[in-house]
Tab-separated table of C-alpha atoms in Angstrom:
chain	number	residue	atom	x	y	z
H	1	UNK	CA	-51.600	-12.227	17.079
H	2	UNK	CA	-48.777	-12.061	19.925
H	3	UNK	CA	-46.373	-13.851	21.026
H	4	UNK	CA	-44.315	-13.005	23.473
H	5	UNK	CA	-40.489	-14.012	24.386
H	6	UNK	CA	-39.071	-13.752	27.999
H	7	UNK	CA	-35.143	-13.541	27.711
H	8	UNK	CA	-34.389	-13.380	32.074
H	9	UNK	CA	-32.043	-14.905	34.459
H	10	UNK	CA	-32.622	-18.571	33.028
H	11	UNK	CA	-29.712	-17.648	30.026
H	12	UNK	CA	-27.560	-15.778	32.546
H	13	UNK	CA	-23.953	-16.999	32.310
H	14	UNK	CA	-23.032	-14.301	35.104
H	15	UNK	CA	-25.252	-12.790	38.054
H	16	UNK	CA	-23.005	-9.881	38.722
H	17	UNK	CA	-23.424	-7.042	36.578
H	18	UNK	CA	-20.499	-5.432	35.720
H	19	UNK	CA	-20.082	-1.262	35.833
H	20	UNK	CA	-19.692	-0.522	32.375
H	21	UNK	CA	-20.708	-2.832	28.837
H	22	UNK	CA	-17.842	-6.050	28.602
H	23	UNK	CA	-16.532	-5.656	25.601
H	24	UNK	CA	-13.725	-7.854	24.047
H	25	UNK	CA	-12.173	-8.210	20.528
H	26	UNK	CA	-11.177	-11.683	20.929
H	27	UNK	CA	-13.584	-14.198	18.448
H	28	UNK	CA	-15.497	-16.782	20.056
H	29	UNK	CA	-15.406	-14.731	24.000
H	30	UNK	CA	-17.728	-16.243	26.285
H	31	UNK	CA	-21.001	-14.966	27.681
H	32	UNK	CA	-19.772	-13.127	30.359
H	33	UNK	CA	-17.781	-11.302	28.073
H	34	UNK	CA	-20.860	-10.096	26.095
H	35	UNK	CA	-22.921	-9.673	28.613
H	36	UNK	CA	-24.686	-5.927	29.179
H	37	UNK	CA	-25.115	-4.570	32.644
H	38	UNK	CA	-28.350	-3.859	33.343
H	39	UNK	CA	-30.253	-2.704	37.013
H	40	UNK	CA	-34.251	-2.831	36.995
H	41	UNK	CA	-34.197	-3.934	40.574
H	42	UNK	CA	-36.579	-0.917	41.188
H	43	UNK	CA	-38.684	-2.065	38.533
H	44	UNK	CA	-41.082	-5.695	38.468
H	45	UNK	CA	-41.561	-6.128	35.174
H	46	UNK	CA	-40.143	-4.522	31.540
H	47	UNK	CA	-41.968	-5.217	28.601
H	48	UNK	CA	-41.191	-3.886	25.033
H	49	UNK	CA	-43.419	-4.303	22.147
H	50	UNK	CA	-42.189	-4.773	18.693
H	51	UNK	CA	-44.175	-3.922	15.755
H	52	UNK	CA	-42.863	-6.784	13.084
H	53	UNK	CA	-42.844	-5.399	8.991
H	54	UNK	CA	-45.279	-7.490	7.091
H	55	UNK	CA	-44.175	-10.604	4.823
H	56	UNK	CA	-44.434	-8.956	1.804
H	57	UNK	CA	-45.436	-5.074	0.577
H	58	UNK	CA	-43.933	-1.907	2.240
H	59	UNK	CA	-41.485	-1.973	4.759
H	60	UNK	CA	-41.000	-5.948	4.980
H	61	UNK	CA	-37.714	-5.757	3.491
H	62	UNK	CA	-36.774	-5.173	7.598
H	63	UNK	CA	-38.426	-7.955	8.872
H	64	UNK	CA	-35.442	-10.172	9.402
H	65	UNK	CA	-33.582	-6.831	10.979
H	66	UNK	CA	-35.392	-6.646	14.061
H	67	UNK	CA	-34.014	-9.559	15.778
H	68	UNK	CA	-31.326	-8.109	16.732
H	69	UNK	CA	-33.607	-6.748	19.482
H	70	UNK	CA	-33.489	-10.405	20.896
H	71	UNK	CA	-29.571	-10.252	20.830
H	72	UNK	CA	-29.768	-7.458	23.048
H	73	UNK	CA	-32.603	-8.686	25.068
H	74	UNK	CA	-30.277	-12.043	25.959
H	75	UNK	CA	-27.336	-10.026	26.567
H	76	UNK	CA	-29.155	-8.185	29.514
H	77	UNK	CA	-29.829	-11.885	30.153
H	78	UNK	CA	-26.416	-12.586	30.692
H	79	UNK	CA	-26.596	-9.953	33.297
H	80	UNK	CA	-29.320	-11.249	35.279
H	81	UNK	CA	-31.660	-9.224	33.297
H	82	UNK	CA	-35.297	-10.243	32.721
H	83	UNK	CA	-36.940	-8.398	29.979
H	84	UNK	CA	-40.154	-9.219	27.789
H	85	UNK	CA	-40.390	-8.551	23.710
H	86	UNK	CA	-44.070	-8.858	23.069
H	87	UNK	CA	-44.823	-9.384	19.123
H	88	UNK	CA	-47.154	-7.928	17.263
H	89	UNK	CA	-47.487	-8.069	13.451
H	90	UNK	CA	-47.599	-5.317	11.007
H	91	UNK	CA	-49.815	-6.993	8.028
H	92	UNK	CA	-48.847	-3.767	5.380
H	93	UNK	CA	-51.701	-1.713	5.803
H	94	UNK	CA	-52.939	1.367	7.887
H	95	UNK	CA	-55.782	-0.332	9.885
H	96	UNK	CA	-53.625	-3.941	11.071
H	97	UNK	CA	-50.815	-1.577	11.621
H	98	UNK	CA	-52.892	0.022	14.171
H	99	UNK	CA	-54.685	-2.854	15.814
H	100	UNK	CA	-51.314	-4.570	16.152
H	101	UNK	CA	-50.094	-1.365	18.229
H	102	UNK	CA	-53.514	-1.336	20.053
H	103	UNK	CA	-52.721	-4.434	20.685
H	104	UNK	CA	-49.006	-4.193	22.177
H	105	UNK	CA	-50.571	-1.120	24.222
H	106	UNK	CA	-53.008	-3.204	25.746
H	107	UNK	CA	-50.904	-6.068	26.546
H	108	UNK	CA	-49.005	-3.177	28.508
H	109	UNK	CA	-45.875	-2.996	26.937
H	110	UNK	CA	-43.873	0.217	28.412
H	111	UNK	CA	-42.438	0.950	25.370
H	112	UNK	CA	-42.902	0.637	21.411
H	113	UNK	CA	-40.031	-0.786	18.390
H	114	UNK	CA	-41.629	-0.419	14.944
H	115	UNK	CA	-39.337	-2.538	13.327
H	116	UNK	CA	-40.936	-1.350	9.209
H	117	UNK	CA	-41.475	1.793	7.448
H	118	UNK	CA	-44.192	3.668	4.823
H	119	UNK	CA	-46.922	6.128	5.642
H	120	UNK	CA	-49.416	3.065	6.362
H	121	UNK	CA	-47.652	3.561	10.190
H	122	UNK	CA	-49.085	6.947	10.691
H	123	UNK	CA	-52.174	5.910	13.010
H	124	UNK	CA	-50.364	3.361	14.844
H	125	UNK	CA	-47.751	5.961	15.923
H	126	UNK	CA	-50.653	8.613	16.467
H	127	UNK	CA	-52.110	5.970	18.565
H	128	UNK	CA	-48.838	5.321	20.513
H	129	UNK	CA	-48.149	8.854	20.791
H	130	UNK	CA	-51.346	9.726	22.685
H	131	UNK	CA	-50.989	6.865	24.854
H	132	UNK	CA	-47.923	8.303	26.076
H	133	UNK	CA	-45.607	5.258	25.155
H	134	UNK	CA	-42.063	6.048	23.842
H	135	UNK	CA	-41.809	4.689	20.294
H	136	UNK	CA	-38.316	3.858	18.245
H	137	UNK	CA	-38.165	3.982	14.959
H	138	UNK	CA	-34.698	1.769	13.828
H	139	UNK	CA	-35.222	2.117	9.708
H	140	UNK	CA	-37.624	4.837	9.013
H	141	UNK	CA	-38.546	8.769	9.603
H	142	UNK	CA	-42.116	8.946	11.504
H	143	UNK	CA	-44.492	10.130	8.679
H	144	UNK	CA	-45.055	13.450	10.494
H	145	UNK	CA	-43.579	14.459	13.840
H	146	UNK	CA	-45.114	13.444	17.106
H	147	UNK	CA	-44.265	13.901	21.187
H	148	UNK	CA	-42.199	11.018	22.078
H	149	UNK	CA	-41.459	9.144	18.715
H	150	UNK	CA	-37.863	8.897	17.934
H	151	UNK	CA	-35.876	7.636	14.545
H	152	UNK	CA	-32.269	6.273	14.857
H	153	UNK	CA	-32.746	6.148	10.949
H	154	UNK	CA	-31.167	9.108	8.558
H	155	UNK	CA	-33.158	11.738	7.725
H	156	UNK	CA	-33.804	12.691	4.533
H	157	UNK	CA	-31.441	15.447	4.769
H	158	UNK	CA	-28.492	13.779	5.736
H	159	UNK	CA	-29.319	11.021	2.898
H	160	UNK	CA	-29.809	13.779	0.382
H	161	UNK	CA	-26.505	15.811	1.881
H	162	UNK	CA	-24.385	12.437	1.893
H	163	UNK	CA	-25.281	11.527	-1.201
H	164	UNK	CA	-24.580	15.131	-2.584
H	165	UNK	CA	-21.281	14.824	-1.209
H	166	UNK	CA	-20.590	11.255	-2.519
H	167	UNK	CA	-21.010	12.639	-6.262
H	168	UNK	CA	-18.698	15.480	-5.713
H	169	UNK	CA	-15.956	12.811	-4.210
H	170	UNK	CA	-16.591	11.177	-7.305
H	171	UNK	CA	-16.571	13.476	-9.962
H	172	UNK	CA	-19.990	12.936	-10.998
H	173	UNK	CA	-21.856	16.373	-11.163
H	174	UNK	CA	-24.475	15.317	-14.272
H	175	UNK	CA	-26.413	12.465	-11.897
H	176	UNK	CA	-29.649	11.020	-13.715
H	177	UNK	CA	-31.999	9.889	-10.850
H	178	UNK	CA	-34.541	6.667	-11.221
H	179	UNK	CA	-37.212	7.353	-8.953
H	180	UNK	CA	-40.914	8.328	-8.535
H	181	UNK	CA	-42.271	11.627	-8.693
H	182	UNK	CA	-42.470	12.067	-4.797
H	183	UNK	CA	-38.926	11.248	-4.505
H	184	UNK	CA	-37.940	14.077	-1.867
H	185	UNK	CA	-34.133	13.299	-3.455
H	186	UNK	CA	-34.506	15.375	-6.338
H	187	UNK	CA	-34.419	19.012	-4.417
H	188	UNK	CA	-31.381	17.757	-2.986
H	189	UNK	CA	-29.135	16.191	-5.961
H	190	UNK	CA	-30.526	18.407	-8.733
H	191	UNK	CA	-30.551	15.682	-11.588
H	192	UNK	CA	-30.353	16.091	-14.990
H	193	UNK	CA	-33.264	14.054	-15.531
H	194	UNK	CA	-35.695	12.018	-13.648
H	195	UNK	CA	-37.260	8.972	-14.752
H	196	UNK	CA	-39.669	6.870	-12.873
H	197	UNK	CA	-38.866	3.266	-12.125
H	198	UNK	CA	-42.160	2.273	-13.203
H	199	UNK	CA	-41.543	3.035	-17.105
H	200	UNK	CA	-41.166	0.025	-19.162
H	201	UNK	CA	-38.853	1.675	-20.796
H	202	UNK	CA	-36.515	3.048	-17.757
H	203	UNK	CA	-33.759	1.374	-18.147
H	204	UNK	CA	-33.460	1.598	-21.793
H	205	UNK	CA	-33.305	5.638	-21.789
H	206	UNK	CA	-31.207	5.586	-18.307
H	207	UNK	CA	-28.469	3.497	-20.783
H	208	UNK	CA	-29.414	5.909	-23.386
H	209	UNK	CA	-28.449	9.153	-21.235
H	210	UNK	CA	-25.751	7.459	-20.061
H	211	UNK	CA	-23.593	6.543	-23.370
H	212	UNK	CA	-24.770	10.181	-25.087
H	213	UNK	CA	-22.570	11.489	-22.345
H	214	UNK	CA	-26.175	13.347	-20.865
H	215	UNK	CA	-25.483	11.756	-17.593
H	216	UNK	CA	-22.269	10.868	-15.617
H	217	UNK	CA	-23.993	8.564	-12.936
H	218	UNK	CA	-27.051	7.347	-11.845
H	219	UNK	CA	-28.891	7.379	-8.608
H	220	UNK	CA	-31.563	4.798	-7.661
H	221	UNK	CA	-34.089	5.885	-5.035
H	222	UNK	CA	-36.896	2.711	-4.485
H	223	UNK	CA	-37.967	0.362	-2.372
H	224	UNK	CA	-35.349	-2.493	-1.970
H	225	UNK	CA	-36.795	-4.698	-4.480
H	226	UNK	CA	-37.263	-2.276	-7.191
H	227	UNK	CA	-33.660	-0.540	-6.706
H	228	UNK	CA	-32.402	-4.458	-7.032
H	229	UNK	CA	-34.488	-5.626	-10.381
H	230	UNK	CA	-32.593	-1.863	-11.602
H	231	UNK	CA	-29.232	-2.680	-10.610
H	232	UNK	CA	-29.567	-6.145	-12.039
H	233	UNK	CA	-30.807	-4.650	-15.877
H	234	UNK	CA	-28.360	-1.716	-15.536
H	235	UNK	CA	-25.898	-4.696	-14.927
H	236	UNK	CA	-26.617	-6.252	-17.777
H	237	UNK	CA	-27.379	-3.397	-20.360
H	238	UNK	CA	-23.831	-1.629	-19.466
H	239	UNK	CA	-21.389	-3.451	-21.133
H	240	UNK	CA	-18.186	-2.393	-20.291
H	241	UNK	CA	-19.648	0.917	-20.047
H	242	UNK	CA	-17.958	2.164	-16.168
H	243	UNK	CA	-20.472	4.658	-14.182
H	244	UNK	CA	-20.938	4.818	-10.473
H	245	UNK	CA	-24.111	3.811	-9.210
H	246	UNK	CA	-25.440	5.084	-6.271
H	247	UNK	CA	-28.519	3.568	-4.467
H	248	UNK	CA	-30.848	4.513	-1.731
H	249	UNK	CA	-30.492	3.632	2.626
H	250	UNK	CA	-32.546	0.587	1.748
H	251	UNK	CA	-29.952	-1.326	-0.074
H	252	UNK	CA	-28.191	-2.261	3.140
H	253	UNK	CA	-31.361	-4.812	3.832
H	254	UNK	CA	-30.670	-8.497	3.234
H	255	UNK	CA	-33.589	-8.156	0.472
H	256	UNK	CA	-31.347	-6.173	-1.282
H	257	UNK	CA	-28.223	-8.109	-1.348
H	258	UNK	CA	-29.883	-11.687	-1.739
H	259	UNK	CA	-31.504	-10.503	-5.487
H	260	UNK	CA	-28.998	-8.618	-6.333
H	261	UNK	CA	-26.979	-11.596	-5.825
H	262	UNK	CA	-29.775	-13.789	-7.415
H	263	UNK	CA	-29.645	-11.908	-10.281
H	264	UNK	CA	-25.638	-12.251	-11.299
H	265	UNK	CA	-25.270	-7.962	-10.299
H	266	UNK	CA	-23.483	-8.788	-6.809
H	267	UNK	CA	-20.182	-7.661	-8.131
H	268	UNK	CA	-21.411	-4.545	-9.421
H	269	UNK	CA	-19.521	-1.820	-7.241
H	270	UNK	CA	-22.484	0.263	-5.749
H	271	UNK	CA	-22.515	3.289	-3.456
H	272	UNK	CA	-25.171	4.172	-0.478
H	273	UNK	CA	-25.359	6.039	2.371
H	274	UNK	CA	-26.466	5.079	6.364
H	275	UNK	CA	-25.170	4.774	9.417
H	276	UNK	CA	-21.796	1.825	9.572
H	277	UNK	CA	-23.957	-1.089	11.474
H	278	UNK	CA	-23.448	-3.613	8.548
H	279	UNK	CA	-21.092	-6.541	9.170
H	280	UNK	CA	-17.730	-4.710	8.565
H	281	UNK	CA	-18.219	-2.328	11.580
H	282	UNK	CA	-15.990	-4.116	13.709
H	283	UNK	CA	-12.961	-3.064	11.843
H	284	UNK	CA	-14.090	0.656	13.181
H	285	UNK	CA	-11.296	1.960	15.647
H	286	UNK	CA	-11.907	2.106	19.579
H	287	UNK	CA	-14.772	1.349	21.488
H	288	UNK	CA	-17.232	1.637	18.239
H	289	UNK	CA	-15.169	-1.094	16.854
H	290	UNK	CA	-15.061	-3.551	20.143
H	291	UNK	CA	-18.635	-2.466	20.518
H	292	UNK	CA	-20.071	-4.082	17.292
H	293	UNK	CA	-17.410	-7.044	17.477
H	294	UNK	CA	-18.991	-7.644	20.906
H	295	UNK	CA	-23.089	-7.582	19.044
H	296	UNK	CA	-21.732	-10.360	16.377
H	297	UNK	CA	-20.038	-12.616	19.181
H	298	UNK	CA	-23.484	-12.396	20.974
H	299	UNK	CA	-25.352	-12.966	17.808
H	300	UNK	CA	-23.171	-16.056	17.444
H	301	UNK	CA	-23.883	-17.214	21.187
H	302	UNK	CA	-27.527	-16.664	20.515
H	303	UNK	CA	-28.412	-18.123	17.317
H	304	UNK	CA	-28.730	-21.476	18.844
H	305	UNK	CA	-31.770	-20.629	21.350
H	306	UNK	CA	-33.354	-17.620	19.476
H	307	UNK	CA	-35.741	-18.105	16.807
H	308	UNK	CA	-36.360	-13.829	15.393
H	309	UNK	CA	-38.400	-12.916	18.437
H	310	UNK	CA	-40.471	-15.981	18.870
H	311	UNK	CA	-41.927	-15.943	15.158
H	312	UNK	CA	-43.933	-19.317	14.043
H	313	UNK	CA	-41.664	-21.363	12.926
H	314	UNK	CA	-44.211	-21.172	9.721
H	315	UNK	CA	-43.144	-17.527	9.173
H	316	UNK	CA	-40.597	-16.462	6.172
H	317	UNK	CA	-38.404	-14.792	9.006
H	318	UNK	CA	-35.662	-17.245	9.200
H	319	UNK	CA	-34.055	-16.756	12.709
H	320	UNK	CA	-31.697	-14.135	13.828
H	321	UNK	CA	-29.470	-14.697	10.876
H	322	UNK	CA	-29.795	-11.269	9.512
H	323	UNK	CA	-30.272	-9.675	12.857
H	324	UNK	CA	-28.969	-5.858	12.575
H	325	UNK	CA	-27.356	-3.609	14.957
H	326	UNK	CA	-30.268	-0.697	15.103
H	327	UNK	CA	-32.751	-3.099	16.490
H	328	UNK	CA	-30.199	-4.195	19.311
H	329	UNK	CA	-29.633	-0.539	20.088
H	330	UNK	CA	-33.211	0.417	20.449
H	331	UNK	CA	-33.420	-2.174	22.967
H	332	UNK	CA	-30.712	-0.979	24.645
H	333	UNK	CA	-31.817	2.562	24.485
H	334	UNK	CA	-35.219	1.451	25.946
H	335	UNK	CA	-33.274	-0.332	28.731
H	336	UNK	CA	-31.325	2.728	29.904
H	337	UNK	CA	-34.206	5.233	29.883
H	338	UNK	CA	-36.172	2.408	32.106
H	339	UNK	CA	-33.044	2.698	34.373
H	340	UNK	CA	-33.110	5.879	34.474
H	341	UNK	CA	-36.626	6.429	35.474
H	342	UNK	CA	-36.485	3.465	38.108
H	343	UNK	CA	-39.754	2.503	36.064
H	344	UNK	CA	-41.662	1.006	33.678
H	345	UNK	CA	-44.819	3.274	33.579
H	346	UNK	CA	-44.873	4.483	29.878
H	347	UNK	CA	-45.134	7.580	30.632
H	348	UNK	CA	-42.010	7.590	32.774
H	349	UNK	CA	-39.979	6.002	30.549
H	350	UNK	CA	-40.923	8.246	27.856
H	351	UNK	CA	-39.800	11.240	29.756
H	352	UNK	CA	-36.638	9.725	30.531
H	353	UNK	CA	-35.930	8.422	27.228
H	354	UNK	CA	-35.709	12.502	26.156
H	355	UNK	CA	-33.455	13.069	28.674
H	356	UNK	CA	-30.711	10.052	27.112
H	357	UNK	CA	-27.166	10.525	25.016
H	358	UNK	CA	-25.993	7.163	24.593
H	359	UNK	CA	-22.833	5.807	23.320
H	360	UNK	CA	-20.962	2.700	22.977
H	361	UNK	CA	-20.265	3.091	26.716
H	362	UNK	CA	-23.773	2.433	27.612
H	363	UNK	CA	-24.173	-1.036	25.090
H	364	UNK	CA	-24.507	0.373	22.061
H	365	UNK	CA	-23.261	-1.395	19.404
H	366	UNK	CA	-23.758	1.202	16.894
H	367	UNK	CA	-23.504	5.490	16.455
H	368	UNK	CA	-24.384	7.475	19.512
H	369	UNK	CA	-27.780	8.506	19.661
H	370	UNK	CA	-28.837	11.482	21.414
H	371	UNK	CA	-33.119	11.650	22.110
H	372	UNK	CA	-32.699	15.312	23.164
H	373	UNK	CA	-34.319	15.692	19.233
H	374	UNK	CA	-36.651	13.127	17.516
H	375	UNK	CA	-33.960	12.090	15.120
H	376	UNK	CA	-31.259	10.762	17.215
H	377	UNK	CA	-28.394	10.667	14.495
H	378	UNK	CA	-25.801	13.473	14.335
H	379	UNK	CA	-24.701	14.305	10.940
H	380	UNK	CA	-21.308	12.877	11.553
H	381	UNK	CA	-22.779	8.922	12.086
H	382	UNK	CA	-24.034	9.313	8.312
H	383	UNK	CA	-21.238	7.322	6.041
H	384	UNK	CA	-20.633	6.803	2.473
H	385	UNK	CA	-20.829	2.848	2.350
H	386	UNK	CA	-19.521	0.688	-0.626
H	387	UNK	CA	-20.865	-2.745	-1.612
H	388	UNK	CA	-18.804	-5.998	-1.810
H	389	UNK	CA	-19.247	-9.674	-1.812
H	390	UNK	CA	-16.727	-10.745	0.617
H	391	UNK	CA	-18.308	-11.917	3.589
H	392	UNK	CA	-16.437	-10.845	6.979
H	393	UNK	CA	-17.500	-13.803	8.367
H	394	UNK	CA	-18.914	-12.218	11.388
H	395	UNK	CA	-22.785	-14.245	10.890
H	396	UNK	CA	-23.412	-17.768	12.015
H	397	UNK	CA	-21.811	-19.830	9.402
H	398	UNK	CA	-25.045	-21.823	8.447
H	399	UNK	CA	-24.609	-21.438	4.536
H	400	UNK	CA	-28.059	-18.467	5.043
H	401	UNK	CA	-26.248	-15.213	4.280
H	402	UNK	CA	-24.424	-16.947	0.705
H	403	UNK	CA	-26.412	-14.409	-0.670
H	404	UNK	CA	-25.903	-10.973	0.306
H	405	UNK	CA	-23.927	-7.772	0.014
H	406	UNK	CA	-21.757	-6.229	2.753
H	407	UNK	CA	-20.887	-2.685	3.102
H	408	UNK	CA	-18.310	-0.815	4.394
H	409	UNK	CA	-17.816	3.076	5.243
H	410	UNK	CA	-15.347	4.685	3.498
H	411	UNK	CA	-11.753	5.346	5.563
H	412	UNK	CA	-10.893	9.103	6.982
């Protein structure tokens, strides 16, 4: 199935597109003050394709994430901008995965955003690859490198290397990790122990390490679900026993937050790593800062029209609620590189899209990416990020996101 959703001139609050992005501090700003300059006028049509993660299984703790794509798509709007998000969905497996690409490529979309994760995408990337259409990756590493497939996610690298340095800050130099065998952490943290997630008894000999003094903190490395159903029994099996817990990139997903918050474990202080793009990046300094404050004033404006991309109104996605910064900056990326080439062909695009450094100068509301290399992230955009429960207010105020974390990087 597809569906697609036209954001063009019909939203535009202002027909003359200013030189570089608007950006203002000041809450409730108008349109024109969110708006992102865009020029296509060499170009007829720009569609994107978005891969959707599936309602349930691997990667569909990102499904709500992506529609932050549409907040970018109706800021160009407020430009004068026309551009098309065609839908397609990604059902969890290897073969819908790859007829919802073959899809999106048909329909001629001049670009691809694979808004999930999990080695299931490996075919629908291969497929996108040979086609010659640019693909984004805003939450996940490609599950083996291909020509013109790029990932504004961290690598597993900087995740290991951030984390590595997050236990040192600490203290914490005896880490016990909780996570499956293929866990590609382990080279880089050196744990005293492993112990697989899946063991009834996990928890019980993680609490056991723990008060023998065998461990000094433990590190959680799952799927969002899992990493939340073991923060919530660590919560309650600790006592008043104090040790820092440190949890995977995909603990800054909504699915995350809303059971841990479910579960009573919200005010458990928790450590991750990732890129600042969570609600408090507007208290960044500079540009950065005015650059994100501008995405969640034009996440405000939008909420009332958008509905997450133009899913049924059947679907679990519930709007544009939790729409994230990394989906709104592969749009943007897309948008410059079609700029650049004065065209939509795929193939164009693609080319010029490996040409592109990007900053907040150029609409991005997150770190600078740079396509020059398939991971776009420098080492420096990688943060330690703490947990909390105090909502920065920066979402719709519709009573959806009651339950949730928010995380912040650490200062200096």
């Amino acid at each position: 199935m597809i569906i697609a959703l036209v954001v063009g001139a019909s939203l535009a609050a202002c027909t003359t597109a200013p030189s570089t992005p608007a950006i203002s501090s000041s809450a409730g700003v108008g349109a024109s003050a969110i708006a992102l300059p865009i020029d296509l006028d060499q170009i007829d049509h720009l569609a994107i394709g978005v891969l959707i993660a599936p309602v349930d299984g691997e990667g569909s703790e990102y499904r709500p994430m992506i529609a932050g794509a549409t907040v970018a798509a109706s800021r160009f709007a407020l430009s004068g901008g026309s551009i098309e998000l065609v839908n397609a969905y990604d059902d969890g497996t290897s073969a819908g995965a790859l007829a919802a690409t073959q899809q999106l490529l048909d329909a001629g979309v001049s670009a691809l955003i694979i808004g999930s994760s999990g080695e299931h995408l490996a075919a629908a990337i291969d497929a996108a690859s040979l086609a010659e259409t640019a693909v984004i990756l805003p939450y996940a590493q490609a599950p083996s490198p291909r020509a013109g497939v790029w990932s504004t996610a961290p690598t597993v690298r900087q995740t290991g290397e951030t984390l590595t340095g997050a236990l040192s800050h600490i203290g914490a130099n005896r880490p016990l990790l909780l996570a499956s065998a293929d866990s590609s952490l382990t080279a880089w943290l050196d744990p005293v122990d492993r112990i697989d997630p899946d063991n009834p008894q996990a928890v019980a000999t993680t609490i056991e390490r723990l008060t023998s003094l065998q461990a000094d903190a433990v590190v959680i490395d799952a799927p969002a679900d899992i990493m939340a159903e073991l923060v919530a029994s660590l919560h309650h099996d600790l006592g008043d026993l104090s040790v820092p817990i440190l949890v995977g990139p995909a603990a800054v997903t909504p699915l995350f937050g809303e059971m841990t918050t479910v579960a009573g474990a919200s005010a458990l202080p928790l450590i991750s790593v990732g890129v600042n793009t969570d609600d408090q990046a507007e208290l960044a300094s500079g540009g950065a800062g005015l650059a994100a404050d501008s995405f969640f004033e034009a996440l405000k404006l939008d909420v009332d029209h958008a509905d997450c991309l133009g899913l049924p109104t059947q679907s679990s996605c519930s709007g544009t609620d939790w729409a994230d910064i990394n989906s709104h900056d592969a749009v943007v990326a897309l948008v410059r590189a079609a700029e650049r080439a004065r065209s939509s062909k795929p193939s164009d695009l693609r080319s010029s899209l490996e040409q592109l450094s990007l900053d907040w100068r150029d609409g991005l509301a997150g770190a600078d990416l740079d396509f020059h290399a398939a991971n776009t992230l420098d080492d420096d955009a990688i943060d330690v990020l703490h947990s909390t429960t105090e909502d920065p207010g920066e979402r719709p105020d519709d009573g959806s996101n009651d339950d949730g974390l928010f995380w912040f990087a650490e200062l200096g």
